[in-house]
Short mmCIF file of C-alpha atoms in Angstrom, two decimals:
data_model
loop_
_atom_site.label_atom_id
_atom_site.label_comp_id
_atom_site.label_asym_id
_atom_site.label_seq_id
_atom_site.Cartn_x
_atom_site.Cartn_y
_atom_site.Cartn_z
CA ASP D 1 -119.34 43.09 -52.61
CA GLN D 2 -120.80 44.66 -49.47
CA GLN D 3 -124.07 46.38 -50.23
CA VAL D 4 -124.54 47.58 -46.66
CA LYS D 5 -121.52 49.00 -44.89
CA GLN D 6 -120.95 50.01 -41.31
CA ASN D 7 -117.49 51.52 -41.48
CA SER D 8 -116.95 51.98 -37.74
CA PRO D 9 -116.36 48.64 -36.00
CA SER D 10 -116.68 50.29 -32.61
CA LEU D 11 -117.84 53.45 -30.88
CA SER D 12 -117.41 54.59 -27.30
CA VAL D 13 -119.50 57.35 -25.66
CA GLN D 14 -120.18 58.68 -22.20
CA GLU D 15 -123.45 58.00 -20.44
CA GLY D 16 -125.97 60.77 -21.11
CA ARG D 17 -124.35 61.87 -24.37
CA ILE D 18 -125.53 61.18 -27.91
CA SER D 19 -124.50 58.03 -29.77
CA ILE D 20 -124.49 58.25 -33.57
CA LEU D 21 -124.15 55.04 -35.54
CA ASN D 22 -123.70 55.26 -39.28
CA CYS D 23 -124.55 53.02 -42.22
CA ASP D 24 -124.00 53.37 -45.98
CA TYR D 25 -125.57 51.36 -48.76
CA THR D 26 -124.84 50.98 -52.44
CA ASN D 27 -127.97 49.35 -53.86
CA SER D 28 -130.49 51.98 -54.99
CA MET D 29 -133.22 49.32 -54.99
CA PHE D 30 -133.22 49.22 -51.20
CA ASP D 31 -136.38 50.90 -49.92
CA TYR D 32 -136.69 49.83 -46.29
CA PHE D 33 -134.06 50.08 -43.59
CA LEU D 34 -133.85 48.62 -40.12
CA TRP D 35 -131.62 48.76 -37.06
CA TYR D 36 -131.09 45.81 -34.75
CA LYS D 37 -129.36 45.56 -31.39
CA LYS D 38 -127.52 42.41 -30.40
CA TYR D 39 -126.01 41.22 -27.14
CA PRO D 40 -123.39 38.42 -27.19
CA ALA D 41 -124.77 34.90 -27.63
CA GLU D 42 -128.31 36.23 -28.20
CA GLY D 43 -130.46 36.87 -31.23
CA PRO D 44 -130.74 40.43 -32.62
CA THR D 45 -133.60 42.57 -31.35
CA PHE D 46 -135.46 44.87 -33.73
CA LEU D 47 -135.09 48.53 -32.73
CA ILE D 48 -136.46 50.86 -35.36
CA SER D 49 -137.06 51.05 -39.10
CA ILE D 50 -137.61 53.62 -41.82
CA SER D 51 -139.16 53.53 -45.25
CA SER D 52 -137.47 55.26 -48.17
CA ILE D 53 -140.42 57.65 -48.47
CA LYS D 54 -139.41 59.21 -45.15
CA ASP D 55 -136.24 60.92 -43.96
CA LYS D 56 -136.73 60.54 -40.22
CA ASN D 57 -138.38 58.16 -37.80
CA GLU D 58 -138.35 58.53 -34.04
CA ASP D 59 -139.16 56.11 -31.23
CA GLY D 60 -138.34 57.27 -27.74
CA ARG D 61 -134.59 57.69 -27.37
CA PHE D 62 -133.95 56.27 -30.85
CA THR D 63 -134.12 58.25 -34.09
CA VAL D 64 -133.16 57.02 -37.54
CA PHE D 65 -132.29 59.48 -40.30
CA LEU D 66 -132.21 58.57 -43.98
CA ASN D 67 -130.39 60.54 -46.67
CA LYS D 68 -131.34 58.85 -49.94
CA SER D 69 -129.19 61.02 -52.17
CA ALA D 70 -126.12 60.09 -50.13
CA LYS D 71 -127.31 56.49 -49.60
CA HIS D 72 -126.66 56.99 -45.91
CA LEU D 73 -128.58 56.37 -42.74
CA SER D 74 -127.78 56.95 -39.12
CA LEU D 75 -129.14 55.90 -35.75
CA HIS D 76 -129.11 58.46 -32.94
CA ILE D 77 -129.49 57.38 -29.32
CA VAL D 78 -130.17 60.20 -26.88
CA PRO D 79 -129.38 60.04 -24.03
CA SER D 80 -127.09 57.02 -24.15
CA GLN D 81 -127.30 54.56 -21.26
CA PRO D 82 -124.90 51.79 -20.17
CA GLY D 83 -127.58 49.23 -21.08
CA ASP D 84 -127.32 50.40 -24.69
CA SER D 85 -123.87 48.78 -24.91
CA ALA D 86 -124.24 46.14 -27.63
CA VAL D 87 -123.54 45.50 -31.29
CA TYR D 88 -125.84 47.43 -33.62
CA PHE D 89 -126.61 46.09 -37.08
CA CYS D 90 -127.96 48.08 -39.97
CA ALA D 91 -130.09 46.12 -42.47
CA ALA D 92 -131.74 46.94 -45.77
CA SER D 93 -134.54 45.43 -47.79
CA GLY D 94 -135.35 45.74 -51.45
CA ARG D 95 -137.94 44.34 -53.79
CA ASN D 96 -137.05 41.18 -55.60
CA SER D 97 -138.09 40.47 -59.15
CA GLY D 98 -141.42 39.18 -57.87
CA GLY D 99 -142.18 42.49 -56.16
CA SER D 100 -142.32 41.39 -52.53
CA ASN D 101 -139.89 42.41 -49.83
CA TYR D 102 -138.54 39.55 -47.82
CA LYS D 103 -134.75 39.50 -47.74
CA LEU D 104 -132.57 41.65 -45.52
CA THR D 105 -128.96 42.51 -46.22
CA PHE D 106 -126.99 43.21 -43.06
CA GLY D 107 -123.93 45.31 -42.33
CA LYS D 108 -121.14 43.86 -40.19
CA GLY D 109 -122.18 45.77 -37.11
CA THR D 110 -120.82 48.47 -34.80
CA LEU D 111 -119.97 47.72 -31.18
CA LEU D 112 -121.29 50.54 -29.00
CA THR D 113 -119.85 50.95 -25.52
CA VAL D 114 -121.53 53.44 -23.21
CA ASN D 115 -119.30 54.31 -20.28
CA PRO D 116 -120.85 55.26 -16.91
CA ASP L 1 -146.43 34.35 -25.27
CA GLY L 2 -145.47 34.55 -28.94
CA GLY L 3 -141.95 34.16 -30.19
CA ILE L 4 -139.29 32.10 -31.90
CA THR L 5 -137.56 29.19 -30.22
CA GLN L 6 -134.36 27.52 -31.30
CA SER L 7 -132.92 24.32 -29.96
CA PRO L 8 -130.52 23.23 -28.79
CA LYS L 9 -128.60 26.24 -27.45
CA TYR L 10 -125.29 24.42 -28.04
CA LEU L 11 -124.67 21.59 -30.48
CA PHE L 12 -121.58 19.52 -31.13
CA ARG L 13 -120.86 17.88 -34.44
CA LYS L 14 -118.41 15.12 -35.17
CA GLU L 15 -116.56 14.84 -38.47
CA GLY L 16 -118.77 13.45 -41.23
CA GLN L 17 -121.95 13.86 -39.22
CA ASN L 18 -125.13 15.65 -40.21
CA VAL L 19 -126.84 17.69 -37.50
CA THR L 20 -130.23 19.40 -37.47
CA LEU L 21 -131.03 22.69 -35.79
CA SER L 22 -134.62 23.30 -34.77
CA CYS L 23 -136.58 26.54 -35.28
CA GLU L 24 -140.21 27.00 -34.26
CA GLN L 25 -142.37 30.15 -34.31
CA ASN L 26 -145.87 30.82 -33.01
CA LEU L 27 -146.17 34.32 -34.49
CA ASN L 28 -148.21 33.10 -37.46
CA HIS L 29 -145.53 34.51 -39.75
CA ASP L 30 -145.38 33.39 -43.36
CA ALA L 31 -141.65 33.84 -43.95
CA MET L 32 -138.76 32.21 -42.13
CA TYR L 33 -134.98 32.55 -42.49
CA TRP L 34 -131.70 31.00 -41.41
CA TYR L 35 -128.56 33.08 -40.90
CA ARG L 36 -125.04 32.32 -39.89
CA GLN L 37 -122.87 34.69 -37.84
CA ASP L 38 -119.11 34.37 -37.59
CA PRO L 39 -116.92 36.47 -35.26
CA GLY L 40 -116.61 40.05 -36.48
CA GLN L 41 -119.01 39.39 -39.31
CA GLY L 42 -122.55 40.38 -40.04
CA LEU L 43 -125.39 37.98 -40.59
CA ARG L 44 -125.21 35.95 -43.77
CA LEU L 45 -128.35 34.38 -45.22
CA ILE L 46 -128.30 30.60 -45.66
CA TYR L 47 -131.87 29.76 -46.72
CA TYR L 48 -135.27 31.41 -46.59
CA SER L 49 -138.86 30.37 -47.06
CA GLN L 50 -141.77 32.62 -47.97
CA ILE L 51 -144.43 29.97 -47.65
CA VAL L 52 -144.95 26.35 -46.65
CA ASN L 53 -143.36 23.79 -48.97
CA ASP L 54 -141.25 26.43 -50.67
CA PHE L 55 -137.75 27.69 -49.91
CA GLN L 56 -134.86 29.39 -51.68
CA LYS L 57 -131.10 29.43 -51.30
CA GLY L 58 -129.51 32.45 -49.71
CA ASP L 59 -125.96 33.66 -50.13
CA ILE L 60 -124.17 30.71 -48.48
CA ALA L 61 -126.42 27.66 -48.97
CA GLU L 62 -123.69 25.13 -49.85
CA GLY L 63 -123.48 22.36 -47.26
CA TYR L 64 -126.88 23.13 -45.77
CA SER L 65 -130.42 21.88 -46.36
CA VAL L 66 -133.85 22.90 -45.07
CA SER L 67 -137.49 21.85 -45.15
CA ARG L 68 -140.72 23.76 -44.58
CA GLU L 69 -143.48 21.21 -44.08
CA LYS L 70 -145.32 23.30 -41.52
CA LYS L 71 -145.80 27.05 -41.21
CA GLU L 72 -144.42 27.02 -37.67
CA SER L 73 -141.25 25.05 -38.32
CA PHE L 74 -138.13 25.57 -40.43
CA PRO L 75 -135.36 23.10 -39.46
CA LEU L 76 -131.83 23.51 -40.80
CA THR L 77 -129.55 20.54 -41.45
CA VAL L 78 -125.82 21.13 -41.48
CA THR L 79 -124.43 18.36 -43.65
CA SER L 80 -120.97 16.82 -43.71
CA ALA L 81 -120.38 18.79 -46.92
CA GLN L 82 -120.18 22.00 -44.88
CA LYS L 83 -116.45 22.16 -44.18
CA ASN L 84 -116.48 25.04 -41.73
CA PRO L 85 -119.68 24.67 -39.73
CA THR L 86 -118.52 26.27 -36.46
CA ALA L 87 -120.67 29.40 -36.09
CA PHE L 88 -123.65 30.97 -34.36
CA TYR L 89 -126.86 30.10 -36.22
CA LEU L 90 -129.87 32.39 -36.07
CA CYS L 91 -133.41 31.71 -37.18
CA ALA L 92 -135.83 34.53 -37.93
CA SER L 93 -139.36 35.04 -39.14
CA SER L 94 -141.32 37.91 -40.65
CA PRO L 95 -144.97 38.53 -41.52
CA GLY L 96 -143.90 38.08 -45.12
CA THR L 97 -146.14 38.68 -48.02
CA SER L 98 -148.37 41.62 -47.17
CA GLY L 99 -149.09 44.34 -44.72
CA ARG L 100 -147.14 47.06 -43.01
CA GLY L 101 -143.95 45.90 -41.41
CA ARG L 102 -143.87 42.74 -43.48
CA GLU L 103 -140.12 43.12 -43.93
CA THR L 104 -139.30 43.25 -40.22
CA GLN L 105 -137.64 40.06 -39.11
CA TYR L 106 -137.75 38.76 -35.55
CA PHE L 107 -134.99 36.51 -34.32
CA GLY L 108 -134.69 33.50 -32.10
CA PRO L 109 -132.00 33.16 -29.39
CA GLY L 110 -129.58 31.26 -31.63
CA THR L 111 -127.74 27.93 -31.62
CA ARG L 112 -123.98 27.71 -31.34
CA LEU L 113 -122.56 24.82 -33.34
CA LEU L 114 -119.14 23.47 -32.48
CA VAL L 115 -117.11 20.79 -34.24
CA LEU L 116 -115.44 18.08 -32.16
#
């Protein structure tokens, strides 16, 4: 049972335009969300995160939006650059029975291709 | 220069052989994790450790074993009981138990394991 879903396996955009990557989750106990970027044969790189007490977090060209009622988050990249071409993973964290956050549940990823 | 190192980059396993993947971090992080990535799949958690001398099974622990004798090190052994070991293995660490951003995991470069 997938608790974090990225329903688009791939996305293609033109350089300079906006890229919007989507993620849905089913577990209402998740309270912290992260986006990672991954190039082939490398480890994921942390991009941006958001706590469930917020609905938006921005860092440079990257903005994450959280809609708790819809259990949906999205990553916006503006403007998109060819170097942004990679697989993007959405991840979520929730408190275990002991009350500390430590596990992440990952989606399957979306391959973003930014065309020059 | 703080970070996470994994070795070797490529590893070959013969039938019936146990192999050990190394993971070292100098970030002074409490928590460490092992994930497995298969083509077209997200990251699946094998084992995690919140503190030295303690670790827990993740979602796909069968056929794997770990130890956490030092804060900096979290080696993963792929045993002969793991029938489908060919995958990309990723180690990660996070600050862990307290503080802002404790959930954010930082990844090593990965080890690709191949079966001969």
